[in-house]
Coordinates of C-alpha atoms and ligand atoms in Angstrom, one line a residue:
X80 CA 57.3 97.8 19.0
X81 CA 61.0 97.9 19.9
X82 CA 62.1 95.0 21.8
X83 CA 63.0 94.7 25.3
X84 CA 66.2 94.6 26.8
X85 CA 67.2 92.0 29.1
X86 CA 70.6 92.4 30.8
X87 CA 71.8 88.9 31.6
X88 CA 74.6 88.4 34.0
X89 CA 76.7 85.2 34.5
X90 CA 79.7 84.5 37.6
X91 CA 82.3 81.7 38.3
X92 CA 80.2 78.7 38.6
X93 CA 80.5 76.0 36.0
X94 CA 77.1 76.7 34.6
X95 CA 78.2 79.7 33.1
X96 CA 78.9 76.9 30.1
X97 CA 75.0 77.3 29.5
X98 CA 75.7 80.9 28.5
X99 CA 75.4 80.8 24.9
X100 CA 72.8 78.5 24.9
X101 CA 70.7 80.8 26.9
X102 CA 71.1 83.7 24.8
X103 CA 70.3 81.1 21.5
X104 CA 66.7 79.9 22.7
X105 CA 66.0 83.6 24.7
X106 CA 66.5 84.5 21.0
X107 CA 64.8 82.1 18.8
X108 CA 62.2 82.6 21.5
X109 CA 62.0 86.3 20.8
X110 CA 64.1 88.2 18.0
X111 CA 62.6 91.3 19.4
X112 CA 64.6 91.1 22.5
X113 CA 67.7 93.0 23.0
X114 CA 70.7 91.0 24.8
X115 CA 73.3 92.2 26.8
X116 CA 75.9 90.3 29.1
X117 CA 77.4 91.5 32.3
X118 CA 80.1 89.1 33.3
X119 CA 82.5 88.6 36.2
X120 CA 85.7 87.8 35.6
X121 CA 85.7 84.2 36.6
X122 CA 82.8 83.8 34.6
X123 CA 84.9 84.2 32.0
X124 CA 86.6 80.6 32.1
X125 CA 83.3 78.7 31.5
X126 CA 82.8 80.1 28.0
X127 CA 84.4 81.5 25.2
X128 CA 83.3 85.0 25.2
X129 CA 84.4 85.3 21.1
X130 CA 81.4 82.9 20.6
X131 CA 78.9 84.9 22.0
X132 CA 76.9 87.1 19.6
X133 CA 76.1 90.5 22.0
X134 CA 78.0 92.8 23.5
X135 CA 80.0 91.6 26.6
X136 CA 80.7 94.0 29.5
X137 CA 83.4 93.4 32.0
X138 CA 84.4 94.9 35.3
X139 CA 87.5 96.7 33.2
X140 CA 84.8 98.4 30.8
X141 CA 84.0 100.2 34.4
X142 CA 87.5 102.0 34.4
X143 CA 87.1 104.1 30.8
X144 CA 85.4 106.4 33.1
X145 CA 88.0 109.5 33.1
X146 CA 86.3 112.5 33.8
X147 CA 83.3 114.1 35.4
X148 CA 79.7 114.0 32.9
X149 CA 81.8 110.4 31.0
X150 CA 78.9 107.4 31.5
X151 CA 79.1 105.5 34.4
X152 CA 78.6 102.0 33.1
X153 CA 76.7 99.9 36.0
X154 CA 74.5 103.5 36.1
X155 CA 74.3 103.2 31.9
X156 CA 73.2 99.0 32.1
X157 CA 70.8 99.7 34.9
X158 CA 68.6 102.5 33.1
X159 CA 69.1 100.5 29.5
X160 CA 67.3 97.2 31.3
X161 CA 64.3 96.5 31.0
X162 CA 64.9 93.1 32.9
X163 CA 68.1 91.6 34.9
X164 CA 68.6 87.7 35.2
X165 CA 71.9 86.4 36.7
X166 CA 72.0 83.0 35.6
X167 CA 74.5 81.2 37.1
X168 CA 74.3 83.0 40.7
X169 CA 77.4 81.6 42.3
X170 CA 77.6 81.2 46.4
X171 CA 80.3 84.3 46.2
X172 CA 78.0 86.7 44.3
X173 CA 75.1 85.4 46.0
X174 CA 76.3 86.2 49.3
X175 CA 77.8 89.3 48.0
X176 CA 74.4 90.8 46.8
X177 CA 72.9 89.4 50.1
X178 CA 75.4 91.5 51.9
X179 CA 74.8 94.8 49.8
X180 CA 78.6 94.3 48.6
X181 CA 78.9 96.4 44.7
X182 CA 82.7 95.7 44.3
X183 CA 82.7 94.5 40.5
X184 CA 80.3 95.8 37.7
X185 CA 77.5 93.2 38.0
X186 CA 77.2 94.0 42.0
X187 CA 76.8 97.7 41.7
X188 CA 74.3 97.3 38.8
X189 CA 72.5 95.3 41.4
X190 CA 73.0 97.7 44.6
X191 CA 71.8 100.5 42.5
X192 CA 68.6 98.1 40.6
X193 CA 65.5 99.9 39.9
X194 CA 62.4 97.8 41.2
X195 CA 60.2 98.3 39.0
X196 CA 62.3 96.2 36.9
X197 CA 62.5 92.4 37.7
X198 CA 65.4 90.8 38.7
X199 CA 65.7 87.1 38.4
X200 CA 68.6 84.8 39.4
X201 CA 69.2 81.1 38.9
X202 CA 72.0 80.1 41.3
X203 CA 74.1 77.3 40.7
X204 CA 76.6 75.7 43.0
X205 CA 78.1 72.5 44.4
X206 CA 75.4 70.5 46.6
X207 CA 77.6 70.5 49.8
X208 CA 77.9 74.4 49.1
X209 CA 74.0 74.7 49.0
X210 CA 73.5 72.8 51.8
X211 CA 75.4 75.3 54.0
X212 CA 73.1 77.2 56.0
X213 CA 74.2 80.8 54.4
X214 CA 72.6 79.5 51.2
X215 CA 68.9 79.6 52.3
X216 CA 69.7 82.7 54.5
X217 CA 71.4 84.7 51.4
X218 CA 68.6 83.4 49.0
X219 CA 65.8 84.4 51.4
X220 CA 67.4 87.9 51.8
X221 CA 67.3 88.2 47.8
X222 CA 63.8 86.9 47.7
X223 CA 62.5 89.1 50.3
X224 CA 64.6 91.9 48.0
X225 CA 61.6 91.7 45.7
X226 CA 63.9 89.6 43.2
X227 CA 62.7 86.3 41.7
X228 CA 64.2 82.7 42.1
X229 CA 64.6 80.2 39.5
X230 CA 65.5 77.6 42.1
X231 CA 68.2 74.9 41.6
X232 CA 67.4 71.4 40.4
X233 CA 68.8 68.3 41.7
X234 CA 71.2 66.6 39.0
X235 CA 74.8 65.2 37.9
X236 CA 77.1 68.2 38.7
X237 CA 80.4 69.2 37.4
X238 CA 82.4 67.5 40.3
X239 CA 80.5 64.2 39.5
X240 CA 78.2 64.4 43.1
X241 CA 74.8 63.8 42.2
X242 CA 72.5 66.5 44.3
X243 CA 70.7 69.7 44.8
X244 CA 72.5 73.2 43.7
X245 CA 72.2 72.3 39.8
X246 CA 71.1 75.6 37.7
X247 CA 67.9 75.2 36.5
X248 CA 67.4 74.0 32.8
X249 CA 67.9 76.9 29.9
X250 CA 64.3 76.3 28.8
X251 CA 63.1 76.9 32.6
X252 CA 65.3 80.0 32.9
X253 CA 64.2 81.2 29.0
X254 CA 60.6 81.1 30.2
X255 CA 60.9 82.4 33.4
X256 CA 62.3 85.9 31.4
X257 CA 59.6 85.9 29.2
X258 CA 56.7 85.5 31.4
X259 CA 58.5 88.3 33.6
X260 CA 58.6 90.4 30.7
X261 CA 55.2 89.9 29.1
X262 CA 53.0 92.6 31.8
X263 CA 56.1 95.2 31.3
X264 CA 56.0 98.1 29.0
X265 CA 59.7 98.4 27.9
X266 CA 61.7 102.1 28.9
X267 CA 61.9 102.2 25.1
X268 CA 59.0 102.9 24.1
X269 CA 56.8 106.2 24.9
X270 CA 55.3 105.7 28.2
X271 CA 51.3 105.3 27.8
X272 CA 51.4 106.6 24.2
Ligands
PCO90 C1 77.3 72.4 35.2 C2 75.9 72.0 34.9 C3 75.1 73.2 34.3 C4 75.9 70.9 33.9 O1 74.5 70.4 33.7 C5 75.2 71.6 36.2 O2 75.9 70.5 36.7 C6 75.2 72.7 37.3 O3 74.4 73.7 37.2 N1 76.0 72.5 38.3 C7 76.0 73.5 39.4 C8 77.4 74.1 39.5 C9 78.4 73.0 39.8 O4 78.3 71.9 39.3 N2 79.4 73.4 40.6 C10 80.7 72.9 40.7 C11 81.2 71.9 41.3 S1 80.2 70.6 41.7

């Protein structure tokens, strides 16, 4: 059967370190799966994009777009996915997707998601950022989206607070995709053969 595609998505918090490690175990955890990543540009100082082993796209992969009938990428990503997780959800794209806001490539494969097709996020963000109260507000307005939360955990963070805002572990996240998967027949293969 050919595998699923899940279109991951990472932004500028510091968890976007876990990035390679998330594609390894989703992986190892199913070789059937197809991977792409959406990144932001920010996201881009967390890891070393050379390291990671499927194809990348960026917000200037939007722009080889010259003429009418040419793919429009966020369009292209959107129909291709059979599941989106964002994993690190930063406060800014957070609030952005709250706010219905599509002004880079991950936020207008977003605005235009199908919903029949899961979207997960894990956000991730300093504890005295969480605790504002937009952050409830903007995750309750994703939640009540239809999209699915892999909430934050309370640990060590990169500024050296202990607290709430931590993204949840890579095995919690890794799950969390399958199980979402599992009831879902893939757009690739023949609908009710
Ligand atoms: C970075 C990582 C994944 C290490 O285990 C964890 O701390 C985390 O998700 N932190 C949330 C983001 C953060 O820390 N923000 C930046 C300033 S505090």
């Amino acid at each position: 059967m050919a595998g699923k595609h899940v279109l991951l998505a990472c932004t500028g918090s510091v968890a976007s370190i876990k990035i390679p490690l998330i594609i390894q175990q989703l992986q190892e955890a199913d070789p059937s799966i197809e991977i792409r990543l959406v990144v932001t540009d920010k996201s881009l100082h967390f890891f070393d994009a050379k390291s990671v082993p499927v194809d990348i796209y960026k917000d200037e992969d939007e722009w080889k777009w010259q003429k009418m009938k040419d793919p429009v990428l966020h369009i292209e990503l959107r129909r291709w996915a059979d599941l989106m997780v964002i994993s690190p959800l930063d406060a800014n794209t957070l609030a952005k997707i709250a706010n219905g806001l599509c002004d880079n490539l991950l936020t207008s494969i977003v605005r235009a998601w199908d919903m029949k097709c899961p979207l997960l996020f894990a956000p991730a963000m300093n504890t005295m950022m969480w605790e504002h109260v937009l952050t409830k507000k903007h995750i309750d307005t994703l939640t009540s989206f239809g999209y699915i939360e892999i909430p934050c955990v309370a640990k060590k963070l990169a500024c050296d607070d202990t607290g709430m805002g931590a993204m949840a572990a890579v095995d919690t996240i890794v799950s969390n995709i399958l199980s979402c998967l599992q009831p879902f027949e893939e757009k690739s293969s023949p609908v009710n053969e």
